[in-house]
Amino acid sequence: QVQLVESGGGLVQPGGSQRLSCLASGFTFSMYAMSWYRQAPGKERELVAAINQSGDFTNYGDSVKGRFTISRDNAKNTVYLQMNSLKPEDTAVYYCKRNSFPAYWGQGTQVTVSS
């Protein structure tokens, strides 16, 4: 069965960096575009970044452009989210998503940006 398992979340200070990973299994990873979303308390889930199957096309939400980088390693069935210059407003649960119909979601990993 399809599984997406996020890791790498935790507590980080403002201005710091964090790298999230999403390990995929149960399907041919290289055939699917992937995305990262996040959801803060009391807010709707929003798109953070997306990447196509080969990794040569990406797009980002306006609030993270220039600070976050999405990438993938198809040999390792993993998609990454490198987050730099983190702000308190980046605090959220971050989810990995397989872009398909139906879509598949991971369980999420908490990122907290606080001093």
PDB file of C-alpha atoms in Angstrom:
ATOM      1  CA  GLN A   1       0.000   0.000   0.000  1.00  0.00           C
ATOM      2  CA  VAL A   2       1.027   3.603  -0.523  1.00  0.00           C
ATOM      3  CA  GLN A   3       2.920   5.050   2.422  1.00  0.00           C
ATOM      4  CA  LEU A   4       4.454   8.480   2.917  1.00  0.00           C
ATOM      5  CA  VAL A   5       6.479   8.977   6.077  1.00  0.00           C
ATOM      6  CA  GLU A   6       7.728  12.442   6.990  1.00  0.00           C
ATOM      7  CA  SER A   7      10.637  13.089   9.312  1.00  0.00           C
ATOM      8  CA  GLY A   8      12.946  15.914  10.357  1.00  0.00           C
ATOM      9  CA  GLY A   9      10.551  18.165  12.225  1.00  0.00           C
ATOM     10  CA  GLY A  10      11.240  19.681  15.607  1.00  0.00           C
ATOM     11  CA  LEU A  11      12.003  22.904  17.426  1.00  0.00           C
ATOM     12  CA  VAL A  12      14.218  25.453  15.689  1.00  0.00           C
ATOM     13  CA  GLN A  13      15.133  29.043  16.501  1.00  0.00           C
ATOM     14  CA  PRO A  14      14.088  31.937  14.278  1.00  0.00           C
ATOM     15  CA  GLY A  15      16.590  32.380  11.487  1.00  0.00           C
ATOM     16  CA  GLY A  16      17.585  28.741  11.649  1.00  0.00           C
ATOM     17  CA  SER A  17      17.340  25.913   9.147  1.00  0.00           C
ATOM     18  CA  GLN A  18      15.646  22.535   9.055  1.00  0.00           C
ATOM     19  CA  ARG A  19      15.412  19.785   6.450  1.00  0.00           C
ATOM     20  CA  LEU A  20      12.333  17.617   6.165  1.00  0.00           C
ATOM     21  CA  SER A  21      12.291  14.246   4.428  1.00  0.00           C
ATOM     22  CA  CYS A  22       9.420  12.187   3.077  1.00  0.00           C
ATOM     23  CA  LEU A  23      10.115   8.521   2.385  1.00  0.00           C
ATOM     24  CA  ALA A  24       7.697   6.951  -0.073  1.00  0.00           C
ATOM     25  CA  SER A  25       6.850   3.298  -0.525  1.00  0.00           C
ATOM     26  CA  GLY A  26       4.228   1.117  -2.158  1.00  0.00           C
ATOM     27  CA  PHE A  27       4.352   2.773  -5.574  1.00  0.00           C
ATOM     28  CA  THR A  28       6.750   3.799  -8.350  1.00  0.00           C
ATOM     29  CA  PHE A  29       7.965   7.050  -6.834  1.00  0.00           C
ATOM     30  CA  SER A  30       9.551   8.447 -10.003  1.00  0.00           C
ATOM     31  CA  MET A  31       6.189   8.462 -11.799  1.00  0.00           C
ATOM     32  CA  TYR A  32       4.549  11.039  -9.534  1.00  0.00           C
ATOM     33  CA  ALA A  33       4.880  14.713  -8.818  1.00  0.00           C
ATOM     34  CA  MET A  34       5.103  15.431  -5.100  1.00  0.00           C
ATOM     35  CA  SER A  35       4.261  18.348  -2.847  1.00  0.00           C
ATOM     36  CA  TRP A  36       4.753  19.690   0.633  1.00  0.00           C
ATOM     37  CA  TYR A  37       1.850  21.350   2.420  1.00  0.00           C
ATOM     38  CA  ARG A  38       1.551  22.817   5.877  1.00  0.00           C
ATOM     39  CA  GLN A  39      -1.228  23.594   8.316  1.00  0.00           C
ATOM     40  CA  ALA A  40      -0.959  25.947  11.250  1.00  0.00           C
ATOM     41  CA  PRO A  41      -3.481  25.888  14.125  1.00  0.00           C
ATOM     42  CA  GLY A  42      -6.729  27.518  13.097  1.00  0.00           C
ATOM     43  CA  LYS A  43      -5.633  27.919   9.484  1.00  0.00           C
ATOM     44  CA  GLU A  44      -6.313  26.072   6.254  1.00  0.00           C
ATOM     45  CA  ARG A  45      -3.763  23.698   4.807  1.00  0.00           C
ATOM     46  CA  GLU A  46      -1.612  25.540   2.278  1.00  0.00           C
ATOM     47  CA  LEU A  47       0.775  24.556  -0.493  1.00  0.00           C
ATOM     48  CA  VAL A  48       4.419  25.068   0.419  1.00  0.00           C
ATOM     49  CA  ALA A  49       6.208  23.602  -2.597  1.00  0.00           C
ATOM     50  CA  ALA A  50       5.795  21.124  -5.427  1.00  0.00           C
ATOM     51  CA  ILE A  51       8.158  19.221  -7.690  1.00  0.00           C
ATOM     52  CA  ASN A  52       7.620  17.285 -10.897  1.00  0.00           C
ATOM     53  CA  GLN A  53       8.565  13.680 -11.520  1.00  0.00           C
ATOM     54  CA  SER A  54      12.122  14.312 -12.709  1.00  0.00           C
ATOM     55  CA  GLY A  55      12.836  17.146 -10.305  1.00  0.00           C
ATOM     56  CA  ASP A  56      13.544  19.778 -12.939  1.00  0.00           C
ATOM     57  CA  PHE A  57      10.424  21.840 -12.301  1.00  0.00           C
ATOM     58  CA  THR A  58       9.417  23.291  -8.959  1.00  0.00           C
ATOM     59  CA  ASN A  59       7.003  25.881  -7.642  1.00  0.00           C
ATOM     60  CA  TYR A  60       6.564  27.526  -4.272  1.00  0.00           C
ATOM     61  CA  GLY A  61       4.018  29.302  -2.153  1.00  0.00           C
ATOM     62  CA  ASP A  62       4.590  33.050  -1.999  1.00  0.00           C
ATOM     63  CA  SER A  63       5.356  32.995   1.712  1.00  0.00           C
ATOM     64  CA  VAL A  64       8.352  30.653   1.321  1.00  0.00           C
ATOM     65  CA  LYS A  65       9.862  31.720  -2.009  1.00  0.00           C
ATOM     66  CA  GLY A  66      13.586  32.325  -1.705  1.00  0.00           C
ATOM     67  CA  ARG A  67      13.784  30.569   1.680  1.00  0.00           C
ATOM     68  CA  PHE A  68      12.633  26.983   1.050  1.00  0.00           C
ATOM     69  CA  THR A  69      13.866  24.469  -1.525  1.00  0.00           C
ATOM     70  CA  ILE A  70      12.124  21.279  -2.571  1.00  0.00           C
ATOM     71  CA  SER A  71      14.122  18.440  -4.107  1.00  0.00           C
ATOM     72  CA  ARG A  72      13.870  14.721  -4.665  1.00  0.00           C
ATOM     73  CA  ASP A  73      16.036  11.650  -4.979  1.00  0.00           C
ATOM     74  CA  ASN A  74      14.216   9.068  -7.076  1.00  0.00           C
ATOM     75  CA  ALA A  75      16.821   6.431  -6.268  1.00  0.00           C
ATOM     76  CA  LYS A  76      15.977   6.817  -2.579  1.00  0.00           C
ATOM     77  CA  ASN A  77      12.213   7.306  -3.028  1.00  0.00           C
ATOM     78  CA  THR A  78      12.504  10.489  -1.016  1.00  0.00           C
ATOM     79  CA  VAL A  79      11.403  14.093  -1.372  1.00  0.00           C
ATOM     80  CA  TYR A  80      13.022  16.802   0.721  1.00  0.00           C
ATOM     81  CA  LEU A  81      12.165  20.272   1.932  1.00  0.00           C
ATOM     82  CA  GLN A  82      15.120  22.433   2.910  1.00  0.00           C
ATOM     83  CA  MET A  83      13.892  25.334   5.024  1.00  0.00           C
ATOM     84  CA  ASN A  84      16.165  28.310   5.670  1.00  0.00           C
ATOM     85  CA  SER A  85      15.666  31.654   7.408  1.00  0.00           C
ATOM     86  CA  LEU A  86      12.806  30.184   9.386  1.00  0.00           C
ATOM     87  CA  LYS A  87      10.246  32.510  10.955  1.00  0.00           C
ATOM     88  CA  PRO A  88       7.769  31.940  13.790  1.00  0.00           C
ATOM     89  CA  GLU A  89       4.976  32.040  11.207  1.00  0.00           C
ATOM     90  CA  ASP A  90       6.460  28.928   9.588  1.00  0.00           C
ATOM     91  CA  THR A  91       5.318  26.967  12.634  1.00  0.00           C
ATOM     92  CA  ALA A  92       2.949  24.267  11.396  1.00  0.00           C
ATOM     93  CA  VAL A  93       2.469  20.596  10.750  1.00  0.00           C
ATOM     94  CA  TYR A  94       4.146  19.815   7.426  1.00  0.00           C
ATOM     95  CA  TYR A  95       2.661  17.139   5.179  1.00  0.00           C
ATOM     96  CA  CYS A  96       4.015  15.288   2.194  1.00  0.00           C
ATOM     97  CA  LYS A  97       1.546  14.603  -0.614  1.00  0.00           C
ATOM     98  CA  ARG A  98       1.557  12.443  -3.706  1.00  0.00           C
ATOM     99  CA  ASN A  99       0.002  14.468  -6.511  1.00  0.00           C
ATOM    100  CA  SER A 100      -2.496  12.028  -7.932  1.00  0.00           C
ATOM    101  CA  PHE A 101      -6.181  11.202  -7.950  1.00  0.00           C
ATOM    102  CA  PRO A 102      -6.844  10.141  -5.334  1.00  0.00           C
ATOM    103  CA  ALA A 103      -4.101  11.987  -3.540  1.00  0.00           C
ATOM    104  CA  TYR A 104      -2.110  10.371  -0.741  1.00  0.00           C
ATOM    105  CA  TRP A 105      -0.877  12.186   2.353  1.00  0.00           C
ATOM    106  CA  GLY A 106       1.670  11.448   5.016  1.00  0.00           C
ATOM    107  CA  GLN A 107       0.884  11.726   8.708  1.00  0.00           C
ATOM    108  CA  GLY A 108       2.719  15.039   9.061  1.00  0.00           C
ATOM    109  CA  THR A 109       5.662  16.304  11.067  1.00  0.00           C
ATOM    110  CA  GLN A 110       5.550  19.257  13.467  1.00  0.00           C
ATOM    111  CA  VAL A 111       7.882  22.191  12.888  1.00  0.00           C
ATOM    112  CA  THR A 112       8.012  24.796  15.625  1.00  0.00           C
ATOM    113  CA  VAL A 113       9.986  28.008  15.147  1.00  0.00           C
ATOM    114  CA  SER A 114      10.509  29.700  18.476  1.00  0.00           C
ATOM    115  CA  SER A 115      13.210  31.164  20.664  1.00  0.00           C
TER     116      SER A 115
END
